[in-house]
Amino acid sequence: MKIASWNVNSLKVRLPQLTEWLAAAQPDVVALQETKLEDARFPRDELAAAGYRAVFAGQKSYNGVAILAREEPREVVTDIPGLDDPQRRILAASVGPLRVVDLYVVNGKAVGDPKYAYKLAWLEKVREFLAREHERHPHLVVLGDFNIAPDDRDVHDPAAWHERVLCSTPEREALRRITELGLADSFRLFEPGAGHFSWWDYRQGAFRRNLGLRIDLILIGEALKPAARAATIDREPRRWERPSDHAPVTLELDI
DNA sequence: ATGGTAGAACGTCTA
């Protein structure tokens, strides 16, 4: 099984790129973030033509998450206890043997900003939800745009980003509390080195200069670790015309 | 340089 996560930054704009990438990469499950679409406008028919069933939780203009799969996702959850949140940032569903939780983590804007406090509170509520999900579903996959670079290997210029939003210690500790539920950052099962990024700012030629961060993650439960075969960051779509600022990330599981 | 670019929407927010 090949699973993937991609922040598409507007599914309306990126639909042709998504279908091209689906045809080339042939993933079995795909988590999307920043669809920026109301559910009534979700391109269900176009994705069905590409061979994917879809479940989604969207809103106008901002946020929005979706899970695509070869078979119909089951037991869909869009709202979790303790988060009465109009922002559509979380979507859980069962696909085949997997429990899949798609996250579009709050960006946070800047350390100390009210949005940063919302980010940390949001992550704690999500951690509580994931703890319960993991108890019920050992084959748990938690993936998406985490808006946190786990450590300095995931940052092009750690000095410049020191204690800034996406890299601050409280954010990294919030992520660590989630991985301590027994959820491994699958990319690091295969690649220990620095300099592998999944997001590059649109400005100042950041992609061309590889000035990026690795903030798009696929976490897997301990029970899935023996099945992990390969993890990639596919930079190719970031080179296309009018790209998302994020690259798709993938994990191959022998399951 | 509190800039720069992109998306949604058409002024201004979000990232």
PDB file of C-alpha atoms (C1' of nucleotides) in Angstrom:
ATOM      1  CA  MET A   1       0.000   0.000   0.000  1.00  0.00           C
ATOM      2  CA  LYS A   2       1.232   3.455  -0.837  1.00  0.00           C
ATOM      3  CA  ILE A   3      -0.055   6.316   1.288  1.00  0.00           C
ATOM      4  CA  ALA A   4       0.525  10.002   0.671  1.00  0.00           C
ATOM      5  CA  SER A   5      -0.084  13.462   2.042  1.00  0.00           C
ATOM      6  CA  TRP A   6      -0.189  16.703   0.066  1.00  0.00           C
ATOM      7  CA  ASN A   7      -1.082  20.249   1.023  1.00  0.00           C
ATOM      8  CA  VAL A   8      -2.483  21.342  -2.351  1.00  0.00           C
ATOM      9  CA  ASN A   9      -3.169  25.009  -1.428  1.00  0.00           C
ATOM     10  CA  SER A  10      -6.528  25.182  -3.241  1.00  0.00           C
ATOM     11  CA  LEU A  11      -7.911  21.986  -4.732  1.00  0.00           C
ATOM     12  CA  LYS A  12      -9.738  24.065  -7.362  1.00  0.00           C
ATOM     13  CA  VAL A  13      -6.446  25.404  -8.728  1.00  0.00           C
ATOM     14  CA  ARG A  14      -4.462  22.210  -8.196  1.00  0.00           C
ATOM     15  CA  LEU A  15      -6.959  19.586  -9.436  1.00  0.00           C
ATOM     16  CA  PRO A  16      -5.179  19.063 -12.790  1.00  0.00           C
ATOM     17  CA  GLN A  17      -1.861  18.641 -10.992  1.00  0.00           C
ATOM     18  CA  LEU A  18      -3.410  16.301  -8.443  1.00  0.00           C
ATOM     19  CA  THR A  19      -4.914  14.022 -11.099  1.00  0.00           C
ATOM     20  CA  GLU A  20      -1.633  14.016 -13.022  1.00  0.00           C
ATOM     21  CA  TRP A  21       0.253  13.124  -9.860  1.00  0.00           C
ATOM     22  CA  LEU A  22      -2.259  10.397  -8.907  1.00  0.00           C
ATOM     23  CA  ALA A  23      -1.839   8.777 -12.325  1.00  0.00           C
ATOM     24  CA  ALA A  24       1.949   8.849 -12.056  1.00  0.00           C
ATOM     25  CA  ALA A  25       2.415   7.966  -8.374  1.00  0.00           C
ATOM     26  CA  GLN A  26      -0.511   5.512  -8.039  1.00  0.00           C
ATOM     27  CA  PRO A  27      -1.067   5.987  -4.285  1.00  0.00           C
ATOM     28  CA  ASP A  28      -3.762   3.901  -2.543  1.00  0.00           C
ATOM     29  CA  VAL A  29      -4.609   6.535   0.068  1.00  0.00           C
ATOM     30  CA  VAL A  30      -4.060  10.306  -0.142  1.00  0.00           C
ATOM     31  CA  ALA A  31      -4.614  12.914   2.567  1.00  0.00           C
ATOM     32  CA  LEU A  32      -5.111  16.451   1.239  1.00  0.00           C
ATOM     33  CA  GLN A  33      -4.905  19.731   3.135  1.00  0.00           C
ATOM     34  CA  GLU A  34      -5.898  23.333   2.313  1.00  0.00           C
ATOM     35  CA  THR A  35      -8.550  22.268  -0.168  1.00  0.00           C
ATOM     36  CA  LYS A  36     -10.174  25.713   0.412  1.00  0.00           C
ATOM     37  CA  LEU A  37     -13.508  24.387  -0.892  1.00  0.00           C
ATOM     38  CA  GLU A  38     -16.998  24.140   0.494  1.00  0.00           C
ATOM     39  CA  ASP A  39     -18.170  20.515   0.457  1.00  0.00           C
ATOM     40  CA  ALA A  40     -20.755  21.317  -2.239  1.00  0.00           C
ATOM     41  CA  ARG A  41     -17.887  22.325  -4.543  1.00  0.00           C
ATOM     42  CA  PHE A  42     -15.681  19.290  -3.899  1.00  0.00           C
ATOM     43  CA  PRO A  43     -14.643  17.714  -7.255  1.00  0.00           C
ATOM     44  CA  ARG A  44     -15.997  14.293  -6.353  1.00  0.00           C
ATOM     45  CA  ASP A  45     -16.818  13.267  -9.929  1.00  0.00           C
ATOM     46  CA  GLU A  46     -13.422  14.249 -11.345  1.00  0.00           C
ATOM     47  CA  LEU A  47     -11.651  12.240  -8.626  1.00  0.00           C
ATOM     48  CA  ALA A  48     -13.996   9.284  -9.129  1.00  0.00           C
ATOM     49  CA  ALA A  49     -13.018   9.351 -12.811  1.00  0.00           C
ATOM     50  CA  ALA A  50      -9.396   9.170 -11.656  1.00  0.00           C
ATOM     51  CA  GLY A  51     -10.291   6.069  -9.640  1.00  0.00           C
ATOM     52  CA  TYR A  52     -10.619   7.511  -6.132  1.00  0.00           C
ATOM     53  CA  ARG A  53     -13.439   7.668  -3.617  1.00  0.00           C
ATOM     54  CA  ALA A  54     -13.299  10.763  -1.419  1.00  0.00           C
ATOM     55  CA  VAL A  55     -14.419  11.972   1.974  1.00  0.00           C
ATOM     56  CA  PHE A  56     -13.900  15.596   2.921  1.00  0.00           C
ATOM     57  CA  ALA A  57     -14.450  18.343   5.465  1.00  0.00           C
ATOM     58  CA  GLY A  58     -14.229  21.714   3.788  1.00  0.00           C
ATOM     59  CA  GLN A  59     -15.105  25.369   4.159  1.00  0.00           C
ATOM     60  CA  LYS A  60     -14.995  28.464   1.991  1.00  0.00           C
ATOM     61  CA  SER A  61     -11.601  30.121   1.357  1.00  0.00           C
ATOM     62  CA  TYR A  62      -9.534  28.542   4.133  1.00  0.00           C
ATOM     63  CA  ASN A  63      -8.423  25.186   5.520  1.00  0.00           C
ATOM     64  CA  GLY A  64     -10.237  22.044   4.356  1.00  0.00           C
ATOM     65  CA  VAL A  65      -9.105  18.401   4.443  1.00  0.00           C
ATOM     66  CA  ALA A  66      -9.914  15.331   2.350  1.00  0.00           C
ATOM     67  CA  ILE A  67      -9.018  11.654   2.170  1.00  0.00           C
ATOM     68  CA  LEU A  68      -8.917   9.878  -1.198  1.00  0.00           C
ATOM     69  CA  ALA A  69      -8.818   6.105  -1.441  1.00  0.00           C
ATOM     70  CA  ARG A  70      -9.297   3.308  -3.939  1.00  0.00           C
ATOM     71  CA  GLU A  71     -12.103   1.947  -1.749  1.00  0.00           C
ATOM     72  CA  GLU A  72     -14.803   3.825   0.128  1.00  0.00           C
ATOM     73  CA  PRO A  73     -13.469   5.241   3.438  1.00  0.00           C
ATOM     74  CA  ARG A  74     -15.460   4.136   6.497  1.00  0.00           C
ATOM     75  CA  GLU A  75     -16.219   5.483   9.998  1.00  0.00           C
ATOM     76  CA  VAL A  76     -15.599   9.119   9.097  1.00  0.00           C
ATOM     77  CA  VAL A  77     -14.955  11.640  11.890  1.00  0.00           C
ATOM     78  CA  THR A  78     -14.713  15.407  11.302  1.00  0.00           C
ATOM     79  CA  ASP A  79     -15.126  16.774  14.828  1.00  0.00           C
ATOM     80  CA  ILE A  80     -13.411  15.678  18.017  1.00  0.00           C
ATOM     81  CA  PRO A  81     -14.312  16.131  21.695  1.00  0.00           C
ATOM     82  CA  GLY A  82     -13.122  19.384  23.253  1.00  0.00           C
ATOM     83  CA  LEU A  83     -12.691  21.169  19.928  1.00  0.00           C
ATOM     84  CA  ASP A  84     -15.838  23.031  18.958  1.00  0.00           C
ATOM     85  CA  ASP A  85     -13.998  24.405  15.961  1.00  0.00           C
ATOM     86  CA  PRO A  86     -15.494  25.796  12.751  1.00  0.00           C
ATOM     87  CA  GLN A  87     -12.067  25.467  11.084  1.00  0.00           C
ATOM     88  CA  ARG A  88     -11.986  22.253   9.001  1.00  0.00           C
ATOM     89  CA  ARG A  89      -8.584  20.824   9.920  1.00  0.00           C
ATOM     90  CA  ILE A  90      -9.117  17.193  10.924  1.00  0.00           C
ATOM     91  CA  LEU A  91     -10.575  14.179   9.176  1.00  0.00           C
ATOM     92  CA  ALA A  92     -10.397  10.561  10.332  1.00  0.00           C
ATOM     93  CA  ALA A  93     -11.496   7.528   8.339  1.00  0.00           C
ATOM     94  CA  SER A  94     -10.807   3.806   8.030  1.00  0.00           C
ATOM     95  CA  VAL A  95      -9.374   2.573   4.723  1.00  0.00           C
ATOM     96  CA  GLY A  96      -8.785  -1.140   4.327  1.00  0.00           C
ATOM     97  CA  PRO A  97      -6.730  -2.254   7.347  1.00  0.00           C
ATOM     98  CA  LEU A  98      -5.701   1.301   8.261  1.00  0.00           C
ATOM     99  CA  ARG A  99      -7.108   4.005  10.493  1.00  0.00           C
ATOM    100  CA  VAL A 100      -6.161   7.271   8.796  1.00  0.00           C
ATOM    101  CA  VAL A 101      -6.165  10.683  10.496  1.00  0.00           C
ATOM    102  CA  ASP A 102      -5.560  13.662   8.183  1.00  0.00           C
ATOM    103  CA  LEU A 103      -4.401  16.833   9.967  1.00  0.00           C
ATOM    104  CA  TYR A 104      -3.992  20.405   8.797  1.00  0.00           C
ATOM    105  CA  VAL A 105      -2.283  21.748  11.892  1.00  0.00           C
ATOM    106  CA  VAL A 106      -2.785  25.425  12.747  1.00  0.00           C
ATOM    107  CA  ASN A 107       0.066  27.584  11.363  1.00  0.00           C
ATOM    108  CA  GLY A 108       0.267  29.828  14.421  1.00  0.00           C
ATOM    109  CA  LYS A 109       1.487  32.972  12.618  1.00  0.00           C
ATOM    110  CA  ALA A 110       4.198  33.929  15.172  1.00  0.00           C
ATOM    111  CA  VAL A 111       5.365  32.867  18.621  1.00  0.00           C
ATOM    112  CA  GLY A 112       3.188  34.710  21.149  1.00  0.00           C
ATOM    113  CA  ASP A 113       0.387  35.503  18.690  1.00  0.00           C
ATOM    114  CA  PRO A 114      -3.144  34.433  19.726  1.00  0.00           C
ATOM    115  CA  LYS A 115      -3.050  32.022  16.770  1.00  0.00           C
ATOM    116  CA  TYR A 116       0.068  30.422  18.313  1.00  0.00           C
ATOM    117  CA  ALA A 117      -1.804  29.795  21.578  1.00  0.00           C
ATOM    118  CA  TYR A 118      -4.668  28.324  19.537  1.00  0.00           C
ATOM    119  CA  LYS A 119      -2.138  26.067  17.768  1.00  0.00           C
ATOM    120  CA  LEU A 120      -0.775  24.643  21.037  1.00  0.00           C
ATOM    121  CA  ALA A 121      -4.265  24.159  22.527  1.00  0.00           C
ATOM    122  CA  TRP A 122      -5.432  22.529  19.272  1.00  0.00           C
ATOM    123  CA  LEU A 123      -2.467  20.133  19.293  1.00  0.00           C
ATOM    124  CA  GLU A 124      -3.233  19.049  22.863  1.00  0.00           C
ATOM    125  CA  LYS A 125      -6.874  18.253  22.007  1.00  0.00           C
ATOM    126  CA  VAL A 126      -5.724  16.364  18.914  1.00  0.00           C
ATOM    127  CA  ARG A 127      -3.201  14.413  21.033  1.00  0.00           C
ATOM    128  CA  GLU A 128      -6.015  13.297  23.351  1.00  0.00           C
ATOM    129  CA  PHE A 129      -8.067  12.209  20.327  1.00  0.00           C
ATOM    130  CA  LEU A 130      -5.116  10.339  18.795  1.00  0.00           C
ATOM    131  CA  ALA A 131      -4.465   8.505  22.070  1.00  0.00           C
ATOM    132  CA  ARG A 132      -8.017   7.132  21.951  1.00  0.00           C
ATOM    133  CA  GLU A 133      -7.786   6.338  18.232  1.00  0.00           C
ATOM    134  CA  HIS A 134      -4.512   4.465  18.753  1.00  0.00           C
ATOM    135  CA  GLU A 135      -6.022   2.352  21.542  1.00  0.00           C
ATOM    136  CA  ARG A 136      -8.836   1.303  19.237  1.00  0.00           C
ATOM    137  CA  HIS A 137      -6.794   1.057  16.032  1.00  0.00           C
ATOM    138  CA  PRO A 138      -3.181  -0.229  16.268  1.00  0.00           C
ATOM    139  CA  HIS A 139      -2.825   0.257  12.492  1.00  0.00           C
ATOM    140  CA  LEU A 140      -2.967   4.024  12.877  1.00  0.00           C
ATOM    141  CA  VAL A 141      -1.569   6.501  10.329  1.00  0.00           C
ATOM    142  CA  VAL A 142      -1.544  10.207  11.234  1.00  0.00           C
ATOM    143  CA  LEU A 143      -0.488  12.382   8.341  1.00  0.00           C
ATOM    144  CA  GLY A 144      -0.739  15.873   7.010  1.00  0.00           C
ATOM    145  CA  ASP A 145       0.684  19.369   7.183  1.00  0.00           C
ATOM    146  CA  PHE A 146       1.918  19.565  10.779  1.00  0.00           C
ATOM    147  CA  ASN A 147       3.264  23.114  10.439  1.00  0.00           C
ATOM    148  CA  ILE A 148       6.109  21.991  12.742  1.00  0.00           C
ATOM    149  CA  ALA A 149       9.658  21.067  11.682  1.00  0.00           C
ATOM    150  CA  PRO A 150      10.447  18.197  14.090  1.00  0.00           C
ATOM    151  CA  ASP A 151      14.124  19.107  14.587  1.00  0.00           C
ATOM    152  CA  ASP A 152      16.910  21.209  13.125  1.00  0.00           C
ATOM    153  CA  ARG A 153      17.697  18.634  10.407  1.00  0.00           C
ATOM    154  CA  ASP A 154      14.316  19.632   8.977  1.00  0.00           C
ATOM    155  CA  VAL A 155      15.234  23.326   8.659  1.00  0.00           C
ATOM    156  CA  HIS A 156      17.403  24.892   5.921  1.00  0.00           C
ATOM    157  CA  ASP A 157      18.801  27.536   8.291  1.00  0.00           C
ATOM    158  CA  PRO A 158      18.319  26.503  11.929  1.00  0.00           C
ATOM    159  CA  ALA A 159      19.947  29.685  13.242  1.00  0.00           C
ATOM    160  CA  ALA A 160      17.588  31.935  11.288  1.00  0.00           C
ATOM    161  CA  TRP A 161      14.572  29.859  12.386  1.00  0.00           C
ATOM    162  CA  HIS A 162      15.679  29.446  16.026  1.00  0.00           C
ATOM    163  CA  GLU A 163      12.569  29.619  18.280  1.00  0.00           C
ATOM    164  CA  ARG A 164      10.462  31.006  15.440  1.00  0.00           C
ATOM    165  CA  VAL A 165       6.997  29.701  14.652  1.00  0.00           C
ATOM    166  CA  LEU A 166       7.100  26.209  13.031  1.00  0.00           C
ATOM    167  CA  CYS A 167      10.382  25.521  14.872  1.00  0.00           C
ATOM    168  CA  SER A 168       9.849  26.699  18.456  1.00  0.00           C
ATOM    169  CA  THR A 169      10.457  24.418  21.432  1.00  0.00           C
ATOM    170  CA  PRO A 170       6.802  24.415  22.638  1.00  0.00           C
ATOM    171  CA  GLU A 171       5.633  23.334  19.174  1.00  0.00           C
ATOM    172  CA  ARG A 172       8.287  20.630  18.949  1.00  0.00           C
ATOM    173  CA  GLU A 173       7.336  19.396  22.417  1.00  0.00           C
ATOM    174  CA  ALA A 174       3.667  19.280  21.415  1.00  0.00           C
ATOM    175  CA  LEU A 175       4.666  17.134  18.423  1.00  0.00           C
ATOM    176  CA  ARG A 176       6.878  14.958  20.628  1.00  0.00           C
ATOM    177  CA  ARG A 177       3.943  14.327  22.979  1.00  0.00           C
ATOM    178  CA  ILE A 178       2.078  13.018  19.931  1.00  0.00           C
ATOM    179  CA  THR A 179       4.944  10.796  18.707  1.00  0.00           C
ATOM    180  CA  GLU A 180       5.300   9.487  22.271  1.00  0.00           C
ATOM    181  CA  LEU A 181       1.896   7.860  21.797  1.00  0.00           C
ATOM    182  CA  GLY A 182       3.888   5.329  19.766  1.00  0.00           C
ATOM    183  CA  LEU A 183       3.673   7.150  16.452  1.00  0.00           C
ATOM    184  CA  ALA A 184       6.908   7.234  14.449  1.00  0.00           C
ATOM    185  CA  ASP A 185       7.904   9.887  11.891  1.00  0.00           C
ATOM    186  CA  SER A 186       8.132   7.409   9.010  1.00  0.00           C
ATOM    187  CA  PHE A 187      10.520   9.523   6.907  1.00  0.00           C
ATOM    188  CA  ARG A 188      13.154   9.165   9.648  1.00  0.00           C
ATOM    189  CA  LEU A 189      12.934   5.369   9.532  1.00  0.00           C
ATOM    190  CA  PHE A 190      14.750   5.656   6.186  1.00  0.00           C
ATOM    191  CA  GLU A 191      16.570   8.988   6.042  1.00  0.00           C
ATOM    192  CA  PRO A 192      18.598  10.293   9.004  1.00  0.00           C
ATOM    193  CA  GLY A 193      20.173  13.188   7.152  1.00  0.00           C
ATOM    194  CA  ALA A 194      19.440  16.916   7.002  1.00  0.00           C
ATOM    195  CA  GLY A 195      18.302  18.943   4.006  1.00  0.00           C
ATOM    196  CA  HIS A 196      15.108  17.118   3.015  1.00  0.00           C
ATOM    197  CA  PHE A 197      12.188  19.532   2.861  1.00  0.00           C
ATOM    198  CA  SER A 198       8.486  19.383   1.973  1.00  0.00           C
ATOM    199  CA  TRP A 199       7.599  23.105   1.936  1.00  0.00           C
ATOM    200  CA  TRP A 200       9.290  26.102   0.351  1.00  0.00           C
ATOM    201  CA  ASP A 201       7.978  29.678   0.552  1.00  0.00           C
ATOM    202  CA  TYR A 202       6.707  31.038  -2.766  1.00  0.00           C
ATOM    203  CA  ARG A 203       8.863  34.124  -2.287  1.00  0.00           C
ATOM    204  CA  GLN A 204      12.490  34.875  -3.135  1.00  0.00           C
ATOM    205  CA  GLY A 205      13.066  31.731  -5.194  1.00  0.00           C
ATOM    206  CA  ALA A 206      13.069  29.603  -2.051  1.00  0.00           C
ATOM    207  CA  PHE A 207      12.461  26.315  -3.898  1.00  0.00           C
ATOM    208  CA  ARG A 208      15.199  26.929  -6.454  1.00  0.00           C
ATOM    209  CA  ARG A 209      17.601  27.645  -3.566  1.00  0.00           C
ATOM    210  CA  ASN A 210      16.202  24.723  -1.476  1.00  0.00           C
ATOM    211  CA  LEU A 211      15.351  27.069   1.399  1.00  0.00           C
ATOM    212  CA  GLY A 212      12.667  24.873   2.917  1.00  0.00           C
ATOM    213  CA  LEU A 213      11.300  23.070   5.931  1.00  0.00           C
ATOM    214  CA  ARG A 214      10.092  19.488   6.403  1.00  0.00           C
ATOM    215  CA  ILE A 215       6.669  20.026   7.960  1.00  0.00           C
ATOM    216  CA  ASP A 216       4.556  17.434   6.089  1.00  0.00           C
ATOM    217  CA  LEU A 217       4.735  14.171   8.009  1.00  0.00           C
ATOM    218  CA  ILE A 218       3.386  10.623   7.949  1.00  0.00           C
ATOM    219  CA  LEU A 219       3.333   9.169  11.476  1.00  0.00           C
ATOM    220  CA  ILE A 220       2.691   5.441  11.900  1.00  0.00           C
ATOM    221  CA  GLY A 221       1.791   3.341  14.929  1.00  0.00           C
ATOM    222  CA  GLU A 222       4.350   0.875  16.325  1.00  0.00           C
ATOM    223  CA  ALA A 223       2.326  -2.023  14.894  1.00  0.00           C
ATOM    224  CA  LEU A 224       2.878  -0.666  11.360  1.00  0.00           C
ATOM    225  CA  LYS A 225       6.617  -0.016  11.695  1.00  0.00           C
ATOM    226  CA  PRO A 226       7.666  -3.514  10.552  1.00  0.00           C
ATOM    227  CA  ALA A 227       5.578  -3.009   7.391  1.00  0.00           C
ATOM    228  CA  ALA A 228       7.224   0.289   6.365  1.00  0.00           C
ATOM    229  CA  ARG A 229       9.292  -0.107   3.176  1.00  0.00           C
ATOM    230  CA  ALA A 230      10.129   3.355   1.828  1.00  0.00           C
ATOM    231  CA  ALA A 231       9.392   7.027   2.448  1.00  0.00           C
ATOM    232  CA  THR A 232       9.768   9.804  -0.123  1.00  0.00           C
ATOM    233  CA  ILE A 233       9.265  13.493  -0.675  1.00  0.00           C
ATOM    234  CA  ASP A 234       8.271  13.961  -4.317  1.00  0.00           C
ATOM    235  CA  ARG A 235       9.718  17.315  -5.368  1.00  0.00           C
ATOM    236  CA  GLU A 236       8.613  16.929  -8.982  1.00  0.00           C
ATOM    237  CA  PRO A 237       5.184  18.661  -8.696  1.00  0.00           C
ATOM    238  CA  ARG A 238       6.869  21.621  -6.962  1.00  0.00           C
ATOM    239  CA  ARG A 239       8.721  22.223 -10.261  1.00  0.00           C
ATOM    240  CA  TRP A 240       5.523  22.395 -12.322  1.00  0.00           C
ATOM    241  CA  GLU A 241       3.807  25.592 -13.472  1.00  0.00           C
ATOM    242  CA  ARG A 242       1.702  27.235 -10.742  1.00  0.00           C
ATOM    243  CA  PRO A 243       2.643  24.719  -8.035  1.00  0.00           C
ATOM    244  CA  SER A 244       1.490  24.256  -4.485  1.00  0.00           C
ATOM    245  CA  ASP A 245       4.105  25.507  -2.040  1.00  0.00           C
ATOM    246  CA  HIS A 246       4.180  21.946  -0.577  1.00  0.00           C
ATOM    247  CA  ALA A 247       5.459  18.707  -2.098  1.00  0.00           C
ATOM    248  CA  PRO A 248       3.564  15.413  -1.711  1.00  0.00           C
ATOM    249  CA  VAL A 249       5.128  13.008   0.779  1.00  0.00           C
ATOM    250  CA  THR A 250       4.636   9.241   0.570  1.00  0.00           C
ATOM    251  CA  LEU A 251       5.090   6.022   2.508  1.00  0.00           C
ATOM    252  CA  GLU A 252       5.046   2.500   1.149  1.00  0.00           C
ATOM    253  CA  LEU A 253       3.686  -0.134   3.525  1.00  0.00           C
ATOM    254  CA  ASP A 254       3.900  -3.875   2.935  1.00  0.00           C
ATOM    255  CA  ILE A 255       0.350  -4.485   4.082  1.00  0.00           C
TER     256      ILE A 255
ATOM    257  C1'  DA B   1      13.799  46.186   3.763  1.00  0.00           C
ATOM    258  C1'  DT B   2       8.074  43.942   8.823  1.00  0.00           C
ATOM    259  C1'  DG B   3       9.563  43.309   2.373  1.00  0.00           C
ATOM    260  C1'  DG B   4       8.651  39.163  -0.876  1.00  0.00           C
ATOM    261  C1'  DT B   5       4.361  35.504  -3.482  1.00  0.00           C
ATOM    262  C1'  DA B   6       0.164  32.944  -3.850  1.00  0.00           C
ATOM    263  C1'  DG B   7      -4.918  31.943  -3.080  1.00  0.00           C
ATOM    264  C1'  DA B   8      -9.598  33.451  -2.238  1.00  0.00           C
ATOM    265  C1'  DA B   9     -12.035  37.292  -3.415  1.00  0.00           C
ATOM    266  C1'  DC B  10     -12.300  42.009  -4.971  1.00  0.00           C
ATOM    267  C1'  DG B  11     -10.501  44.535   0.505  1.00  0.00           C
ATOM    268  C1'  DT B  12      -7.983  42.140   3.190  1.00  0.00           C
ATOM    269  C1'  DC B  13      -6.850  37.938   5.539  1.00  0.00           C
ATOM    270  C1'  DT B  14      -3.992  33.723   5.713  1.00  0.00           C
ATOM    271  C1'  DA B  15       0.075  31.305   5.021  1.00  0.00           C
TER     272       DA B  15
END
